[in-house]
C-alpha cells in the first residue's frame, strides 16, 4: 500500500514535532505539520493530503468546522477529552473519527483507513441525497411546466413533455432546466 499523506494539525508545537517524527519513523508521509495558533487557511489550501490528523487538548467546534470545511478531507481528532457534549459537538462539526487516546502509530494506519472509508461513504450518501433532491425538484418543475404548456396550447401531457424535451435538447440543457426557464419566463410575463 502506498504511504498515506497526513496533514498534522496540533495545538502544541513540541507535541506536534514529536508526533511528526514518530509518524515518519512508522512510514507515514507527513505533508504538513501545522500549529493551530499559526494556522493560515489560505496557505493550507494547497496541501495535498489523504487525511487530516487533528490533535487537540481542548477541541473547539469552530476550529474543527474550519478544518473540516477548508480541507474537505477525512478528519481524525485525537484528544484526551472524553466529555460527551464535546464528542457530540465534534461529530456534528464533521469529524470522521474521534479518538480519546494518544496517537499510537502502530494502530494509526487502521484508524486512518477506516476513517477514509467512512468519509467516502458519507460523501457518497450526501451526493446521492443531493442528486435525489435535484431529481425531485426537476420533477416538480417539469410537472408545472407541462401544466402551463397544456393550459396555453391545449396539448396533451405527452405532447407538452415532448415539446419540453425537444427545446431542452436544442438548447443543450436538461429538461428540468428548460422547465425552470419556462416558469421564469411566465413569472416575468405576469410581472411577478
PDB file of C-alpha atoms in Angstrom:
ATOM      1  CA  UNK A   1       0.000   0.000   0.000  1.00  0.00           C
ATOM      2  CA  UNK A   2       1.229   3.488  -0.753  1.00  0.00           C
ATOM      3  CA  UNK A   3       2.029   5.836   2.079  1.00  0.00           C
ATOM      4  CA  UNK A   4      -0.869   7.827   3.460  1.00  0.00           C
ATOM      5  CA  UNK A   5      -0.281  11.550   3.169  1.00  0.00           C
ATOM      6  CA  UNK A   6      -1.115  13.148   6.503  1.00  0.00           C
ATOM      7  CA  UNK A   7      -1.621  16.785   7.356  1.00  0.00           C
ATOM      8  CA  UNK A   8      -0.955  17.022  11.083  1.00  0.00           C
ATOM      9  CA  UNK A   9      -2.582  19.909  12.930  1.00  0.00           C
ATOM     10  CA  UNK A  10      -1.858  20.303  16.616  1.00  0.00           C
ATOM     11  CA  UNK A  11      -2.291  22.912  19.310  1.00  0.00           C
ATOM     12  CA  UNK A  12       1.093  22.156  20.869  1.00  0.00           C
ATOM     13  CA  UNK A  13       4.360  22.723  18.961  1.00  0.00           C
ATOM     14  CA  UNK A  14       6.571  20.281  20.893  1.00  0.00           C
ATOM     15  CA  UNK A  15       3.982  17.508  20.742  1.00  0.00           C
ATOM     16  CA  UNK A  16       3.423  18.139  17.022  1.00  0.00           C
ATOM     17  CA  UNK A  17       7.143  17.778  16.313  1.00  0.00           C
ATOM     18  CA  UNK A  18       7.301  14.576  18.375  1.00  0.00           C
ATOM     19  CA  UNK A  19       4.247  13.107  16.623  1.00  0.00           C
ATOM     20  CA  UNK A  20       5.611  14.071  13.204  1.00  0.00           C
ATOM     21  CA  UNK A  21       8.914  12.285  13.925  1.00  0.00           C
ATOM     22  CA  UNK A  22       7.046   9.242  15.205  1.00  0.00           C
ATOM     23  CA  UNK A  23       4.821   9.122  12.130  1.00  0.00           C
ATOM     24  CA  UNK A  24       7.807   9.394   9.814  1.00  0.00           C
ATOM     25  CA  UNK A  25       9.501   6.528  11.646  1.00  0.00           C
ATOM     26  CA  UNK A  26       6.382   4.412  11.073  1.00  0.00           C
ATOM     27  CA  UNK A  27       6.423   5.050   7.316  1.00  0.00           C
ATOM     28  CA  UNK A  28       3.724   7.722   7.128  1.00  0.00           C
ATOM     29  CA  UNK A  29       4.175  10.710   4.858  1.00  0.00           C
ATOM     30  CA  UNK A  30       3.560  13.950   6.762  1.00  0.00           C
ATOM     31  CA  UNK A  31       2.863  16.572   4.098  1.00  0.00           C
ATOM     32  CA  UNK A  32       2.217  19.321   6.646  1.00  0.00           C
ATOM     33  CA  UNK A  33       2.753  19.879  10.341  1.00  0.00           C
ATOM     34  CA  UNK A  34       0.778  22.907  11.428  1.00  0.00           C
ATOM     35  CA  UNK A  35       0.166  24.563  14.772  1.00  0.00           C
ATOM     36  CA  UNK A  36      -3.353  25.867  15.394  1.00  0.00           C
ATOM     37  CA  UNK A  37      -2.172  29.284  16.607  1.00  0.00           C
ATOM     38  CA  UNK A  38      -0.256  29.878  13.371  1.00  0.00           C
ATOM     39  CA  UNK A  39      -2.799  28.255  11.069  1.00  0.00           C
ATOM     40  CA  UNK A  40      -3.394  30.274   7.929  1.00  0.00           C
ATOM     41  CA  UNK A  41      -6.207  28.632   5.979  1.00  0.00           C
ATOM     42  CA  UNK A  42      -5.273  30.373   2.728  1.00  0.00           C
ATOM     43  CA  UNK A  43      -1.770  28.848   2.901  1.00  0.00           C
ATOM     44  CA  UNK A  44      -3.170  25.479   3.914  1.00  0.00           C
ATOM     45  CA  UNK A  45      -5.488  25.027   0.912  1.00  0.00           C
ATOM     46  CA  UNK A  46      -2.599  23.898  -1.303  1.00  0.00           C
ATOM     47  CA  UNK A  47      -1.778  20.895   0.859  1.00  0.00           C
ATOM     48  CA  UNK A  48      -2.348  17.572  -0.865  1.00  0.00           C
ATOM     49  CA  UNK A  49      -3.179  15.119   1.895  1.00  0.00           C
ATOM     50  CA  UNK A  50      -5.284  11.968   2.195  1.00  0.00           C
ATOM     51  CA  UNK A  51      -6.347  12.678   5.746  1.00  0.00           C
ATOM     52  CA  UNK A  52      -6.202  15.383   8.409  1.00  0.00           C
ATOM     53  CA  UNK A  53      -4.894  14.301  11.763  1.00  0.00           C
ATOM     54  CA  UNK A  54      -6.113  16.856  14.281  1.00  0.00           C
ATOM     55  CA  UNK A  55      -4.602  16.637  17.765  1.00  0.00           C
ATOM     56  CA  UNK A  56      -6.124  18.966  20.338  1.00  0.00           C
ATOM     57  CA  UNK A  57      -6.141  19.110  24.123  1.00  0.00           C
ATOM     58  CA  UNK A  58      -9.392  21.091  24.148  1.00  0.00           C
ATOM     59  CA  UNK A  59     -11.390  20.596  20.932  1.00  0.00           C
ATOM     60  CA  UNK A  60     -13.355  23.679  19.881  1.00  0.00           C
ATOM     61  CA  UNK A  61     -16.208  23.287  17.421  1.00  0.00           C
ATOM     62  CA  UNK A  62     -15.336  26.404  15.407  1.00  0.00           C
ATOM     63  CA  UNK A  63     -11.751  25.240  14.863  1.00  0.00           C
ATOM     64  CA  UNK A  64     -12.935  21.758  13.887  1.00  0.00           C
ATOM     65  CA  UNK A  65     -15.553  23.147  11.491  1.00  0.00           C
ATOM     66  CA  UNK A  66     -12.946  25.411   9.938  1.00  0.00           C
ATOM     67  CA  UNK A  67     -10.565  22.495   9.329  1.00  0.00           C
ATOM     68  CA  UNK A  68     -13.315  20.220   8.002  1.00  0.00           C
ATOM     69  CA  UNK A  69     -14.739  22.835   5.615  1.00  0.00           C
ATOM     70  CA  UNK A  70     -11.364  24.111   4.377  1.00  0.00           C
ATOM     71  CA  UNK A  71      -9.890  20.704   3.600  1.00  0.00           C
ATOM     72  CA  UNK A  72     -12.902  18.540   2.707  1.00  0.00           C
ATOM     73  CA  UNK A  73     -10.858  15.528   3.780  1.00  0.00           C
ATOM     74  CA  UNK A  74     -11.378  12.794   6.342  1.00  0.00           C
ATOM     75  CA  UNK A  75     -10.521  14.401   9.680  1.00  0.00           C
ATOM     76  CA  UNK A  76      -9.485  12.296  12.643  1.00  0.00           C
ATOM     77  CA  UNK A  77      -9.437  14.017  16.016  1.00  0.00           C
ATOM     78  CA  UNK A  78      -7.152  12.749  18.768  1.00  0.00           C
ATOM     79  CA  UNK A  79      -7.755  14.160  22.223  1.00  0.00           C
ATOM     80  CA  UNK A  80      -7.828  13.250  25.896  1.00  0.00           C
ATOM     81  CA  UNK A  81     -11.231  14.918  26.260  1.00  0.00           C
ATOM     82  CA  UNK A  82     -13.963  12.306  26.739  1.00  0.00           C
ATOM     83  CA  UNK A  83     -16.783  14.726  27.555  1.00  0.00           C
ATOM     84  CA  UNK A  84     -19.957  13.527  25.790  1.00  0.00           C
ATOM     85  CA  UNK A  85     -21.009  17.042  24.760  1.00  0.00           C
ATOM     86  CA  UNK A  86     -17.561  17.714  23.284  1.00  0.00           C
ATOM     87  CA  UNK A  87     -17.677  14.441  21.361  1.00  0.00           C
ATOM     88  CA  UNK A  88     -21.160  15.209  20.005  1.00  0.00           C
ATOM     89  CA  UNK A  89     -20.112  18.733  19.064  1.00  0.00           C
ATOM     90  CA  UNK A  90     -17.017  17.456  17.222  1.00  0.00           C
ATOM     91  CA  UNK A  91     -19.021  14.857  15.324  1.00  0.00           C
ATOM     92  CA  UNK A  92     -21.650  17.471  14.421  1.00  0.00           C
ATOM     93  CA  UNK A  93     -18.799  19.690  13.178  1.00  0.00           C
ATOM     94  CA  UNK A  94     -17.769  16.971  10.708  1.00  0.00           C
ATOM     95  CA  UNK A  95     -15.075  14.892  12.397  1.00  0.00           C
ATOM     96  CA  UNK A  96     -14.746  11.489  10.736  1.00  0.00           C
ATOM     97  CA  UNK A  97     -13.362   9.799  13.860  1.00  0.00           C
ATOM     98  CA  UNK A  98     -12.971  10.922  17.475  1.00  0.00           C
ATOM     99  CA  UNK A  99     -10.229   9.037  19.305  1.00  0.00           C
ATOM    100  CA  UNK A 100      -9.880   9.509  23.068  1.00  0.00           C
ATOM    101  CA  UNK A 101      -6.308   8.374  23.421  1.00  0.00           C
ATOM    102  CA  UNK A 102      -2.826   9.303  22.383  1.00  0.00           C
ATOM    103  CA  UNK A 103      -1.639   8.697  18.856  1.00  0.00           C
ATOM    104  CA  UNK A 104      -0.179   5.223  18.597  1.00  0.00           C
ATOM    105  CA  UNK A 105       1.492   5.000  15.167  1.00  0.00           C
ATOM    106  CA  UNK A 106       1.314   1.185  15.222  1.00  0.00           C
ATOM    107  CA  UNK A 107      -2.519   1.361  15.303  1.00  0.00           C
ATOM    108  CA  UNK A 108      -2.882   4.522  13.281  1.00  0.00           C
ATOM    109  CA  UNK A 109      -2.988   3.018   9.796  1.00  0.00           C
ATOM    110  CA  UNK A 110      -6.126   1.002  10.604  1.00  0.00           C
ATOM    111  CA  UNK A 111      -7.784   4.017  12.205  1.00  0.00           C
ATOM    112  CA  UNK A 112      -6.993   6.197   9.203  1.00  0.00           C
ATOM    113  CA  UNK A 113      -8.100   3.609   6.629  1.00  0.00           C
ATOM    114  CA  UNK A 114     -11.436   3.146   8.424  1.00  0.00           C
ATOM    115  CA  UNK A 115     -11.851   6.911   8.661  1.00  0.00           C
ATOM    116  CA  UNK A 116     -11.124   7.382   4.974  1.00  0.00           C
ATOM    117  CA  UNK A 117     -13.700   4.729   4.043  1.00  0.00           C
ATOM    118  CA  UNK A 118     -16.263   6.260   6.423  1.00  0.00           C
ATOM    119  CA  UNK A 119     -15.619   9.670   4.864  1.00  0.00           C
ATOM    120  CA  UNK A 120     -16.068   8.291   1.336  1.00  0.00           C
ATOM    121  CA  UNK A 121     -19.266   6.516   2.328  1.00  0.00           C
ATOM    122  CA  UNK A 122     -20.638   9.676   3.983  1.00  0.00           C
ATOM    123  CA  UNK A 123     -19.689  11.775   0.934  1.00  0.00           C
ATOM    124  CA  UNK A 124     -21.426   9.299  -1.373  1.00  0.00           C
ATOM    125  CA  UNK A 125     -24.568   9.384   0.768  1.00  0.00           C
ATOM    126  CA  UNK A 126     -24.587  13.189   0.671  1.00  0.00           C
ATOM    127  CA  UNK A 127     -24.098  13.177  -3.109  1.00  0.00           C
ATOM    128  CA  UNK A 128     -26.875  10.607  -3.540  1.00  0.00           C
ATOM    129  CA  UNK A 129     -29.178  12.678  -1.339  1.00  0.00           C
ATOM    130  CA  UNK A 130     -28.446  15.838  -3.332  1.00  0.00           C
ATOM    131  CA  UNK A 131     -28.992  14.007  -6.605  1.00  0.00           C
ATOM    132  CA  UNK A 132     -32.346  12.674  -5.364  1.00  0.00           C
ATOM    133  CA  UNK A 133     -33.393  16.124  -4.136  1.00  0.00           C
ATOM    134  CA  UNK A 134     -32.409  17.635  -7.505  1.00  0.00           C
ATOM    135  CA  UNK A 135     -34.469  14.995  -9.333  1.00  0.00           C
ATOM    136  CA  UNK A 136     -37.484  15.755  -7.148  1.00  0.00           C
ATOM    137  CA  UNK A 137     -37.131  19.475  -7.820  1.00  0.00           C
ATOM    138  CA  UNK A 138     -36.791  18.756 -11.553  1.00  0.00           C
ATOM    139  CA  UNK A 139     -39.879  16.528 -11.470  1.00  0.00           C
ATOM    140  CA  UNK A 140     -41.973  19.234  -9.773  1.00  0.00           C
ATOM    141  CA  UNK A 141     -40.768  21.918 -12.183  1.00  0.00           C
ATOM    142  CA  UNK A 142     -41.368  19.674 -15.199  1.00  0.00           C
ATOM    143  CA  UNK A 143     -44.899  18.942 -13.998  1.00  0.00           C
ATOM    144  CA  UNK A 144     -45.599  22.674 -13.539  1.00  0.00           C
ATOM    145  CA  UNK A 145     -44.157  23.486 -16.958  1.00  0.00           C
ATOM    146  CA  UNK A 146     -46.191  20.718 -18.597  1.00  0.00           C
ATOM    147  CA  UNK A 147     -49.343  22.066 -16.923  1.00  0.00           C
ATOM    148  CA  UNK A 148     -48.530  25.537 -18.238  1.00  0.00           C
ATOM    149  CA  UNK A 149     -47.979  24.251 -21.782  1.00  0.00           C
ATOM    150  CA  UNK A 150     -51.182  22.223 -21.625  1.00  0.00           C
ATOM    151  CA  UNK A 151     -53.086  25.306 -20.488  1.00  0.00           C
ATOM    152  CA  UNK A 152     -51.523  27.664 -23.056  1.00  0.00           C
ATOM    153  CA  UNK A 153     -51.522  25.418 -26.126  1.00  0.00           C
ATOM    154  CA  UNK A 154     -54.218  22.811 -25.392  1.00  0.00           C
ATOM    155  CA  UNK A 155     -51.639  20.000 -25.627  1.00  0.00           C
ATOM    156  CA  UNK A 156     -51.810  16.528 -24.159  1.00  0.00           C
ATOM    157  CA  UNK A 157     -49.427  15.706 -21.328  1.00  0.00           C
ATOM    158  CA  UNK A 158     -47.272  13.642 -23.701  1.00  0.00           C
ATOM    159  CA  UNK A 159     -47.143  16.478 -26.240  1.00  0.00           C
ATOM    160  CA  UNK A 160     -46.217  19.002 -23.540  1.00  0.00           C
ATOM    161  CA  UNK A 161     -43.401  16.749 -22.339  1.00  0.00           C
ATOM    162  CA  UNK A 162     -42.188  16.159 -25.902  1.00  0.00           C
ATOM    163  CA  UNK A 163     -42.125  19.921 -26.511  1.00  0.00           C
ATOM    164  CA  UNK A 164     -40.104  20.489 -23.308  1.00  0.00           C
ATOM    165  CA  UNK A 165     -37.693  17.696 -24.239  1.00  0.00           C
ATOM    166  CA  UNK A 166     -37.254  18.993 -27.813  1.00  0.00           C
ATOM    167  CA  UNK A 167     -36.482  22.528 -26.581  1.00  0.00           C
ATOM    168  CA  UNK A 168     -34.153  21.241 -23.879  1.00  0.00           C
ATOM    169  CA  UNK A 169     -32.228  19.228 -26.454  1.00  0.00           C
ATOM    170  CA  UNK A 170     -31.981  22.141 -28.870  1.00  0.00           C
ATOM    171  CA  UNK A 171     -30.615  24.365 -26.085  1.00  0.00           C
ATOM    172  CA  UNK A 172     -28.403  21.542 -24.748  1.00  0.00           C
ATOM    173  CA  UNK A 173     -29.796  21.758 -21.229  1.00  0.00           C
ATOM    174  CA  UNK A 174     -31.708  19.344 -19.016  1.00  0.00           C
ATOM    175  CA  UNK A 175     -35.469  19.109 -19.198  1.00  0.00           C
ATOM    176  CA  UNK A 176     -35.598  20.353 -15.604  1.00  0.00           C
ATOM    177  CA  UNK A 177     -33.626  23.463 -16.543  1.00  0.00           C
ATOM    178  CA  UNK A 178     -35.845  24.027 -19.579  1.00  0.00           C
ATOM    179  CA  UNK A 179     -38.893  23.775 -17.327  1.00  0.00           C
ATOM    180  CA  UNK A 180     -37.410  26.352 -14.932  1.00  0.00           C
ATOM    181  CA  UNK A 181     -36.698  28.718 -17.828  1.00  0.00           C
ATOM    182  CA  UNK A 182     -40.293  28.430 -18.996  1.00  0.00           C
ATOM    183  CA  UNK A 183     -41.622  29.007 -15.473  1.00  0.00           C
ATOM    184  CA  UNK A 184     -39.293  32.008 -15.040  1.00  0.00           C
ATOM    185  CA  UNK A 185     -40.497  33.448 -18.360  1.00  0.00           C
ATOM    186  CA  UNK A 186     -44.090  33.028 -17.214  1.00  0.00           C
ATOM    187  CA  UNK A 187     -43.336  34.922 -13.980  1.00  0.00           C
ATOM    188  CA  UNK A 188     -41.667  37.682 -15.988  1.00  0.00           C
ATOM    189  CA  UNK A 189     -44.625  37.979 -18.349  1.00  0.00           C
ATOM    190  CA  UNK A 190     -47.035  38.104 -15.414  1.00  0.00           C
ATOM    191  CA  UNK A 191     -44.908  40.813 -13.796  1.00  0.00           C
ATOM    192  CA  UNK A 192     -44.015  38.793 -10.689  1.00  0.00           C
TER     193      UNK A 192
END
